[in-house]
XYZ file of C-alpha atoms in Angstrom:
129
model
C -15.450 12.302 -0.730
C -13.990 15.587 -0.719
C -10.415 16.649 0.566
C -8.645 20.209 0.538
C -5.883 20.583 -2.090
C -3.250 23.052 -1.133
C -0.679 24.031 -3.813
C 2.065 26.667 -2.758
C -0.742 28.677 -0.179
C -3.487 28.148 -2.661
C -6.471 25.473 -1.031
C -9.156 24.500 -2.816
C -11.655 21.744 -2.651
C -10.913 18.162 -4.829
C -13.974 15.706 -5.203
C -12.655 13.764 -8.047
C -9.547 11.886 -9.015
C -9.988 14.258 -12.414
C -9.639 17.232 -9.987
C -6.728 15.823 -8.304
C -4.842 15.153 -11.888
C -5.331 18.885 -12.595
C -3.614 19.931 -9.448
C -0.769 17.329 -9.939
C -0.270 18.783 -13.621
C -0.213 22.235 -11.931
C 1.981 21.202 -9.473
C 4.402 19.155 -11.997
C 4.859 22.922 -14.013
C 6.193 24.552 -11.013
C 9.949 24.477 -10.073
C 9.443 24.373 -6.534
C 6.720 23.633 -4.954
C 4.630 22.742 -1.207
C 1.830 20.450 -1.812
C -0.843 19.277 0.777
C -3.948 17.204 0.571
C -6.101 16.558 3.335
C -8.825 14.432 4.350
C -11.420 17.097 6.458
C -12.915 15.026 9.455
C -16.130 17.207 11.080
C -14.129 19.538 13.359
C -11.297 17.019 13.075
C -8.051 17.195 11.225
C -7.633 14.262 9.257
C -4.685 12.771 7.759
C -2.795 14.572 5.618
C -0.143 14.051 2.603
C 2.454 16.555 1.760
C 5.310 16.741 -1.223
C 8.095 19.150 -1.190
C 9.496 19.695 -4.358
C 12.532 21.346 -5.801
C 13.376 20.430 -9.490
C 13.603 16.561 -10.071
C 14.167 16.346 -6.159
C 11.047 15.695 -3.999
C 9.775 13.934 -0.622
C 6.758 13.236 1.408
C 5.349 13.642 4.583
C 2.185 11.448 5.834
C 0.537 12.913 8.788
C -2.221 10.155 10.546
C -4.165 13.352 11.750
C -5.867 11.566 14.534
C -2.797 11.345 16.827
C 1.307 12.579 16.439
C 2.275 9.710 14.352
C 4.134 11.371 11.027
C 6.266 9.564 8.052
C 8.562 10.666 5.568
C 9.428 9.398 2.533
C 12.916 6.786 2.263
C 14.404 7.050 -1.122
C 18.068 5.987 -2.012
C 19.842 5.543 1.881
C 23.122 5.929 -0.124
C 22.489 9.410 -0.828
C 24.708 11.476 1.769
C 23.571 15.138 0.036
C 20.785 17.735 1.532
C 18.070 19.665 -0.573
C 16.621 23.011 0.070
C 12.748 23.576 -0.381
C 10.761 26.555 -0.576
C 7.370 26.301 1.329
C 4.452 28.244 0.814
C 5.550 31.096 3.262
C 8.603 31.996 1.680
C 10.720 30.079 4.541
C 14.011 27.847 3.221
C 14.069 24.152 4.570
C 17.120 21.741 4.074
C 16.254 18.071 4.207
C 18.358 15.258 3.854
C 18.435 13.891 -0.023
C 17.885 10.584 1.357
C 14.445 11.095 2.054
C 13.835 12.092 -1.841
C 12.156 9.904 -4.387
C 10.753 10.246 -8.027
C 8.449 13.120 -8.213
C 6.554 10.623 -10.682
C 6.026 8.567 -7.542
C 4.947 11.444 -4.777
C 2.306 12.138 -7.625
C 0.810 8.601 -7.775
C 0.995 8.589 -3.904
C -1.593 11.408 -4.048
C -4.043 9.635 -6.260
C -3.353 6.424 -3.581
C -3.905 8.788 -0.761
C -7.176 10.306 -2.066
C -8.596 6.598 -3.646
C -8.090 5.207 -0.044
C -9.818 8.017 1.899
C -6.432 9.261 3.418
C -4.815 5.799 4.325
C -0.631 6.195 3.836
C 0.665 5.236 0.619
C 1.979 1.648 0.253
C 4.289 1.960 -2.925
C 6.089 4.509 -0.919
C 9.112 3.231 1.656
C 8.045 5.533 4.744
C 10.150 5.724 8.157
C 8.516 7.308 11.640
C 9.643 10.511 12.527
């Protein structure tokens, strides 16, 4: 199975869980960071997975591809802060730090992700948006 990686604007092609550790550690060395993987479908968008990142903050986003159902990431509801990430086309988002969790775990949702052919992540608390 092959999905497209996209790291800050850069897509490429991963076929292999050994390809998708290489992005990860490429990812992991950046400060900030927009990362998408997505499961092509014939003319189809498929579902994708996506992990903003700034510093030791980070959350998710699971798109189902096939209709408007999207998920973000729950982390600690106690959390009353916001966090700024900076996407791929040089726009400034603010999300709520709630939504964060360990950027340890948005990795190991990606490998999840990819092993289960684009299926959302079960170790990760997700709420509808």
């Amino acid at each position: 199975m092959t999905m497209e990686l996209n790291l800050h604007g850069e897509p490429r092609a991963v076929d292999t869980i050994a390809a998708l550790e290489q992005a990860l550690q490429e990812a992991r060395a950046l400060a900030q960071c927009e990362l998408w993987l997505t499961l092509a479908m014939d003319a189809e968008q498929g579902p994708a997975l996506c992990m903003l990142r700034n510093g030791g903050n980070a959350w998710l986003m699971y798109l189902s591809g096939q209709d408007d159902l999207s998920f973000h990431s729950l982390g600690d509801e106690e959390a009353d802060g916001a966090c700024s990430y900076l996407l791929a086309n040089g726009q400034v988002d603010v999300y709520p730090e709630s939504w964060c969790v360990d950027v340890e775990h948005c990795q190991q949702a990606f490998v999840a992700f990819f092993r289960t052919g684009g299926a959302r992540p079960a170790a990760i608390e997700w709420e509808a948006d």
